[in-house]
Amino acid sequence: FVEHLFITTTHHYLLFFTNRGKVYRLKVYEIPDASRQAKGMAIVNLLSLTGEDKITAVIPVKEYSENQFLLTATQRGTVKKTCLNEYDSSRKDGIIALTLDEGDELVGVNLTEGEDDVIIATRRGLAIRFSEKDVRSMGRAARGVRGINLSAGDQVIGMDIAKAGASLLMVTESGASKRTPVAEFRTQNRGGKGVIGMKITQRNGLIVGLLVVSEEDEVMIITQEGIMIRVPVSGISTMGRSTQG
């Protein structure tokens, strides 16, 4: 199913981040032209991926600006901010995007302006909002700093930019979902426990995804068995933070 859609030119770059902390780069013209009905080409035919690597995020970049940053988040709650121009490399076998601890994985990447607020959410329904100013800019191979303090058995499932007037959409394993205004998540210091973003119950299961959405958006949700639904965001109820959805 379609997950990313970019309007671009042949001279833009696409940065592909993997769960194992590497980043690969393609110029848009390196992706073959195809007709509207064509299936497209598998990404492994364009990038030198190893067997364990899975694409976690795709970031379109027009130019490598000193005033933009890439913010990464890992499964164990580590965040890192790096100036975009540090990723300006044409190596075909990819470069290190961040250094991961044993057993950790990259789960989210966002292009930021240096003054954005970010929201990180966990499987057990906790969410933390903090200013990216709390995260100092580091080198590409750095490990990063703690973004959220996780309880035993919990893990980060995603990160997004907190936009004014938007809502945080959370979805559980059983397909339950809800929207909560971003304004309900107060800005905290980085590294805290966070607040309840969605109440976890045995019926609903754990959180599997989050997105910051606006009223006019549409969302696609897909199951492990390949069943997909496309719904308007306006059709998903807006509820308080500590509700089930």
mmCIF file of C-alpha atoms in Angstrom:
data_model
loop_
_atom_site.group_PDB
_atom_site.id
_atom_site.type_symbol
_atom_site.label_atom_id
_atom_site.label_comp_id
_atom_site.label_asym_id
_atom_site.label_seq_id
_atom_site.Cartn_x
_atom_site.Cartn_y
_atom_site.Cartn_z
ATOM 1 C CA PHE A 1 0.000 0.000 0.000
ATOM 2 C CA VAL A 2 1.095 3.602 -0.507
ATOM 3 C CA GLU A 3 2.831 4.967 2.597
ATOM 4 C CA HIS A 4 4.830 7.940 1.282
ATOM 5 C CA LEU A 5 3.984 10.392 -1.485
ATOM 6 C CA PHE A 6 6.432 13.121 -2.525
ATOM 7 C CA ILE A 7 6.202 15.848 -5.127
ATOM 8 C CA THR A 8 9.760 16.214 -6.308
ATOM 9 C CA THR A 9 12.127 16.882 -9.204
ATOM 10 C CA THR A 10 14.765 14.668 -10.786
ATOM 11 C CA HIS A 11 17.533 16.492 -8.909
ATOM 12 C CA HIS A 12 16.077 16.018 -5.414
ATOM 13 C CA TYR A 13 17.591 13.418 -3.091
ATOM 14 C CA LEU A 14 15.743 10.658 -1.248
ATOM 15 C CA LEU A 15 17.292 9.442 2.014
ATOM 16 C CA PHE A 16 16.359 5.866 2.995
ATOM 17 C CA PHE A 17 16.861 4.998 6.683
ATOM 18 C CA THR A 18 17.006 1.368 7.854
ATOM 19 C CA ASN A 19 16.074 -0.164 11.196
ATOM 20 C CA ARG A 20 19.761 -0.972 11.780
ATOM 21 C CA GLY A 21 20.845 2.671 11.697
ATOM 22 C CA LYS A 22 22.172 3.118 8.166
ATOM 23 C CA VAL A 23 21.106 5.664 5.575
ATOM 24 C CA TYR A 24 21.234 5.282 1.788
ATOM 25 C CA ARG A 25 20.830 8.023 -0.776
ATOM 26 C CA LEU A 26 19.357 8.114 -4.271
ATOM 27 C CA LYS A 27 18.882 10.946 -6.710
ATOM 28 C CA VAL A 28 15.277 10.894 -7.907
ATOM 29 C CA TYR A 29 16.398 10.423 -11.538
ATOM 30 C CA GLU A 30 18.015 7.096 -10.494
ATOM 31 C CA ILE A 31 14.533 5.667 -9.900
ATOM 32 C CA PRO A 32 13.204 4.400 -13.251
ATOM 33 C CA ASP A 33 10.247 6.201 -14.830
ATOM 34 C CA ALA A 34 7.130 4.043 -15.029
ATOM 35 C CA SER A 35 3.558 4.367 -16.246
ATOM 36 C CA ARG A 36 0.649 5.073 -13.904
ATOM 37 C CA GLN A 37 -0.406 1.398 -13.753
ATOM 38 C CA ALA A 38 3.129 -0.035 -13.442
ATOM 39 C CA LYS A 39 4.100 -2.042 -10.363
ATOM 40 C CA GLY A 40 7.410 -0.264 -9.811
ATOM 41 C CA MET A 41 10.793 -1.689 -8.792
ATOM 42 C CA ALA A 42 11.739 -3.387 -5.520
ATOM 43 C CA ILE A 43 13.943 -1.144 -3.392
ATOM 44 C CA VAL A 44 16.580 -3.920 -3.020
ATOM 45 C CA ASN A 45 17.301 -3.492 -6.752
ATOM 46 C CA LEU A 46 18.202 0.174 -6.199
ATOM 47 C CA LEU A 47 20.003 0.116 -2.837
ATOM 48 C CA SER A 48 22.811 -2.118 -1.527
ATOM 49 C CA LEU A 49 20.755 -3.401 1.426
ATOM 50 C CA THR A 50 21.943 -6.310 3.558
ATOM 51 C CA GLY A 51 19.570 -9.160 4.446
ATOM 52 C CA GLU A 52 18.667 -7.797 7.886
ATOM 53 C CA ASP A 53 17.922 -4.210 6.805
ATOM 54 C CA LYS A 54 14.354 -2.899 6.502
ATOM 55 C CA ILE A 55 13.470 0.635 5.375
ATOM 56 C CA THR A 56 12.116 2.555 8.394
ATOM 57 C CA ALA A 57 11.771 6.057 6.923
ATOM 58 C CA VAL A 58 12.161 7.930 3.640
ATOM 59 C CA ILE A 59 13.047 11.638 3.745
ATOM 60 C CA PRO A 60 12.996 13.825 0.585
ATOM 61 C CA VAL A 61 15.716 16.518 0.535
ATOM 62 C CA LYS A 62 16.097 19.345 -1.965
ATOM 63 C CA GLU A 63 19.449 20.573 -0.627
ATOM 64 C CA TYR A 64 21.629 19.878 2.382
ATOM 65 C CA SER A 65 20.865 22.942 4.512
ATOM 66 C CA GLU A 66 22.755 23.915 7.671
ATOM 67 C CA ASN A 67 19.468 25.164 9.152
ATOM 68 C CA GLN A 68 17.628 21.835 9.024
ATOM 69 C CA PHE A 69 18.126 18.746 11.154
ATOM 70 C CA LEU A 70 17.299 15.053 11.125
ATOM 71 C CA LEU A 71 15.869 13.816 14.414
ATOM 72 C CA THR A 72 15.976 10.044 14.982
ATOM 73 C CA ALA A 73 14.286 7.892 17.634
ATOM 74 C CA THR A 74 15.051 4.292 18.606
ATOM 75 C CA GLN A 75 12.982 1.483 20.087
ATOM 76 C CA ARG A 76 14.643 1.952 23.488
ATOM 77 C CA GLY A 77 13.858 5.661 23.703
ATOM 78 C CA THR A 78 17.113 7.243 22.485
ATOM 79 C CA VAL A 79 16.849 10.391 20.335
ATOM 80 C CA LYS A 80 19.515 12.167 18.308
ATOM 81 C CA LYS A 81 19.600 15.418 16.331
ATOM 82 C CA THR A 82 22.131 15.864 13.538
ATOM 83 C CA CYS A 83 22.574 18.715 11.067
ATOM 84 C CA LEU A 84 21.225 17.681 7.666
ATOM 85 C CA ASN A 85 24.443 18.551 5.816
ATOM 86 C CA GLU A 86 26.289 15.738 7.676
ATOM 87 C CA TYR A 87 24.324 13.246 5.586
ATOM 88 C CA ASP A 88 25.685 14.611 2.301
ATOM 89 C CA SER A 89 27.456 11.473 1.090
ATOM 90 C CA SER A 90 27.211 9.570 -2.192
ATOM 91 C CA ARG A 91 28.521 6.214 -0.874
ATOM 92 C CA LYS A 92 26.567 3.421 -2.547
ATOM 93 C CA ASP A 93 26.833 1.063 0.441
ATOM 94 C CA GLY A 94 25.243 3.611 2.776
ATOM 95 C CA ILE A 95 26.596 5.535 5.756
ATOM 96 C CA ILE A 96 25.979 5.309 9.503
ATOM 97 C CA ALA A 97 22.966 7.389 10.543
ATOM 98 C CA LEU A 98 23.458 6.700 14.255
ATOM 99 C CA THR A 99 25.195 4.214 16.540
ATOM 100 C CA LEU A 100 22.732 1.704 18.009
ATOM 101 C CA ASP A 101 23.070 -0.285 21.231
ATOM 102 C CA GLU A 102 22.925 -4.077 20.979
ATOM 103 C CA GLY A 103 19.323 -5.139 20.304
ATOM 104 C CA ASP A 104 18.061 -1.593 19.633
ATOM 105 C CA GLU A 105 16.428 -0.480 16.352
ATOM 106 C CA LEU A 106 15.687 2.800 14.601
ATOM 107 C CA VAL A 107 11.901 3.417 14.571
ATOM 108 C CA GLY A 108 11.453 7.013 13.421
ATOM 109 C CA VAL A 109 13.129 9.864 11.517
ATOM 110 C CA ASN A 110 11.839 13.419 11.048
ATOM 111 C CA LEU A 111 13.200 16.436 9.173
ATOM 112 C CA THR A 112 13.000 19.406 11.579
ATOM 113 C CA GLU A 113 13.680 23.145 11.573
ATOM 114 C CA GLY A 114 15.596 23.180 14.881
ATOM 115 C CA GLU A 115 12.737 24.620 16.957
ATOM 116 C CA ASP A 116 9.959 22.020 16.598
ATOM 117 C CA ASP A 117 8.187 20.065 19.346
ATOM 118 C CA VAL A 118 8.215 16.282 18.945
ATOM 119 C CA ILE A 119 5.940 13.571 20.338
ATOM 120 C CA ILE A 120 7.220 10.055 21.065
ATOM 121 C CA ALA A 121 4.782 7.255 21.966
ATOM 122 C CA THR A 122 5.258 3.758 23.392
ATOM 123 C CA ARG A 123 3.521 0.379 23.034
ATOM 124 C CA ARG A 124 1.896 0.768 26.452
ATOM 125 C CA GLY A 125 0.173 4.014 25.515
ATOM 126 C CA LEU A 126 2.522 6.586 27.070
ATOM 127 C CA ALA A 127 3.543 9.689 25.148
ATOM 128 C CA ILE A 128 6.011 12.496 25.778
ATOM 129 C CA ARG A 129 6.178 15.887 24.075
ATOM 130 C CA PHE A 130 9.363 17.933 24.299
ATOM 131 C CA SER A 131 11.160 20.664 22.384
ATOM 132 C CA GLU A 132 13.916 19.531 20.068
ATOM 133 C CA LYS A 133 15.972 22.394 21.539
ATOM 134 C CA ASP A 134 16.473 20.015 24.514
ATOM 135 C CA VAL A 135 18.477 17.757 22.178
ATOM 136 C CA ARG A 136 21.844 19.246 21.257
ATOM 137 C CA SER A 137 23.104 18.681 17.728
ATOM 138 C CA MET A 138 25.546 15.747 17.485
ATOM 139 C CA GLY A 139 27.705 14.067 14.881
ATOM 140 C CA ARG A 140 26.315 11.454 12.550
ATOM 141 C CA ALA A 141 27.865 8.452 14.324
ATOM 142 C CA ALA A 142 26.871 9.574 17.839
ATOM 143 C CA ARG A 143 24.567 7.413 19.951
ATOM 144 C CA GLY A 144 22.180 10.147 21.091
ATOM 145 C CA VAL A 145 20.478 10.957 24.401
ATOM 146 C CA ARG A 146 17.438 9.685 26.277
ATOM 147 C CA GLY A 147 14.160 10.941 24.823
ATOM 148 C CA ILE A 148 11.780 8.975 27.039
ATOM 149 C CA ASN A 149 12.351 6.912 30.182
ATOM 150 C CA LEU A 150 10.780 3.517 29.432
ATOM 151 C CA SER A 151 9.279 1.114 31.954
ATOM 152 C CA ALA A 152 10.357 -2.546 31.855
ATOM 153 C CA GLY A 153 8.904 -4.323 28.821
ATOM 154 C CA ASP A 154 7.859 -1.112 27.058
ATOM 155 C CA GLN A 155 9.291 0.209 23.784
ATOM 156 C CA VAL A 156 8.952 3.207 21.455
ATOM 157 C CA ILE A 157 6.697 2.636 18.436
ATOM 158 C CA GLY A 158 6.970 5.996 16.697
ATOM 159 C CA MET A 159 7.677 9.721 16.654
ATOM 160 C CA ASP A 160 6.142 12.717 14.884
ATOM 161 C CA ILE A 161 6.273 16.519 14.865
ATOM 162 C CA ALA A 162 3.672 18.229 17.095
ATOM 163 C CA LYS A 163 1.879 20.735 14.846
ATOM 164 C CA ALA A 164 -0.379 23.508 16.204
ATOM 165 C CA GLY A 165 -4.072 22.678 15.862
ATOM 166 C CA ALA A 166 -3.392 19.021 14.940
ATOM 167 C CA SER A 167 -4.341 15.779 16.702
ATOM 168 C CA LEU A 168 -2.365 12.713 17.740
ATOM 169 C CA LEU A 169 -3.842 9.551 16.211
ATOM 170 C CA MET A 170 -3.034 6.292 18.010
ATOM 171 C CA VAL A 171 -3.974 2.789 16.803
ATOM 172 C CA THR A 172 -3.896 -0.498 18.768
ATOM 173 C CA GLU A 173 -3.258 -4.125 17.788
ATOM 174 C CA SER A 174 -7.001 -4.869 17.696
ATOM 175 C CA GLY A 175 -7.728 -1.909 15.401
ATOM 176 C CA ALA A 176 -9.077 0.503 18.040
ATOM 177 C CA SER A 177 -8.103 4.120 17.414
ATOM 178 C CA LYS A 178 -8.731 7.671 18.602
ATOM 179 C CA ARG A 179 -7.584 11.240 18.107
ATOM 180 C CA THR A 180 -6.455 13.518 20.922
ATOM 181 C CA PRO A 181 -5.651 17.217 20.382
ATOM 182 C CA VAL A 182 -1.873 17.763 20.454
ATOM 183 C CA ALA A 183 -2.537 20.669 22.852
ATOM 184 C CA GLU A 184 -3.499 18.124 25.549
ATOM 185 C CA PHE A 185 0.102 16.911 25.640
ATOM 186 C CA ARG A 186 1.984 19.542 27.625
ATOM 187 C CA THR A 187 5.619 20.181 26.750
ATOM 188 C CA GLN A 188 7.921 18.384 29.218
ATOM 189 C CA ASN A 189 11.648 18.016 29.660
ATOM 190 C CA ARG A 190 13.295 15.369 27.518
ATOM 191 C CA GLY A 191 13.875 12.029 29.270
ATOM 192 C CA GLY A 192 10.724 11.913 31.397
ATOM 193 C CA LYS A 193 8.197 9.085 31.716
ATOM 194 C CA GLY A 194 5.581 10.921 29.645
ATOM 195 C CA VAL A 195 1.814 10.947 30.166
ATOM 196 C CA ILE A 196 -1.002 8.570 29.231
ATOM 197 C CA GLY A 197 -1.782 8.984 25.534
ATOM 198 C CA MET A 198 -4.235 6.078 25.289
ATOM 199 C CA LYS A 199 -5.525 3.664 27.922
ATOM 200 C CA ILE A 200 -4.341 0.102 27.268
ATOM 201 C CA THR A 201 -6.844 -2.706 27.908
ATOM 202 C CA GLN A 202 -6.840 -6.455 27.330
ATOM 203 C CA ARG A 203 -9.525 -6.005 24.661
ATOM 204 C CA ASN A 204 -7.635 -3.387 22.636
ATOM 205 C CA GLY A 205 -4.080 -4.657 23.024
ATOM 206 C CA LEU A 206 -0.909 -2.579 22.721
ATOM 207 C CA ILE A 207 -0.294 0.513 20.563
ATOM 208 C CA VAL A 208 1.144 -0.229 17.109
ATOM 209 C CA GLY A 209 1.207 3.183 15.450
ATOM 210 C CA LEU A 210 0.885 6.943 15.848
ATOM 211 C CA LEU A 211 0.560 9.909 13.496
ATOM 212 C CA VAL A 212 0.036 13.633 13.946
ATOM 213 C CA VAL A 213 -2.975 14.353 11.710
ATOM 214 C CA SER A 214 -5.269 17.217 10.717
ATOM 215 C CA GLU A 215 -9.020 17.157 10.076
ATOM 216 C CA GLU A 216 -8.698 17.066 6.269
ATOM 217 C CA ASP A 217 -6.263 14.104 6.169
ATOM 218 C CA GLU A 218 -7.030 10.501 5.260
ATOM 219 C CA VAL A 219 -5.368 7.491 6.892
ATOM 220 C CA MET A 220 -4.559 4.008 5.579
ATOM 221 C CA ILE A 221 -4.287 1.159 8.108
ATOM 222 C CA ILE A 222 -3.090 -2.298 7.056
ATOM 223 C CA THR A 223 -3.105 -5.605 8.969
ATOM 224 C CA GLN A 224 -0.390 -8.277 8.995
ATOM 225 C CA GLU A 225 -2.605 -10.371 6.695
ATOM 226 C CA GLY A 226 -2.722 -7.605 4.086
ATOM 227 C CA ILE A 227 -6.255 -6.269 4.735
ATOM 228 C CA MET A 228 -6.348 -2.491 4.291
ATOM 229 C CA ILE A 229 -8.816 0.241 5.167
ATOM 230 C CA ARG A 230 -8.713 3.881 4.138
ATOM 231 C CA VAL A 231 -10.663 6.287 6.353
ATOM 232 C CA PRO A 232 -11.033 10.059 6.633
ATOM 233 C CA VAL A 233 -9.479 11.422 9.831
ATOM 234 C CA SER A 234 -12.704 13.344 10.464
ATOM 235 C CA GLY A 235 -14.473 9.978 10.942
ATOM 236 C CA ILE A 236 -12.237 8.996 13.896
ATOM 237 C CA SER A 237 -13.542 10.241 17.257
ATOM 238 C CA THR A 238 -11.677 12.930 19.182
ATOM 239 C CA MET A 239 -11.259 11.898 22.825
ATOM 240 C CA GLY A 240 -9.264 12.819 25.912
ATOM 241 C CA ARG A 241 -5.815 11.402 26.595
ATOM 242 C CA SER A 242 -6.687 8.630 29.069
ATOM 243 C CA THR A 243 -9.510 6.987 27.089
ATOM 244 C CA GLN A 244 -9.552 3.634 25.260
ATOM 245 C CA GLY A 245 -10.672 4.746 21.828
#
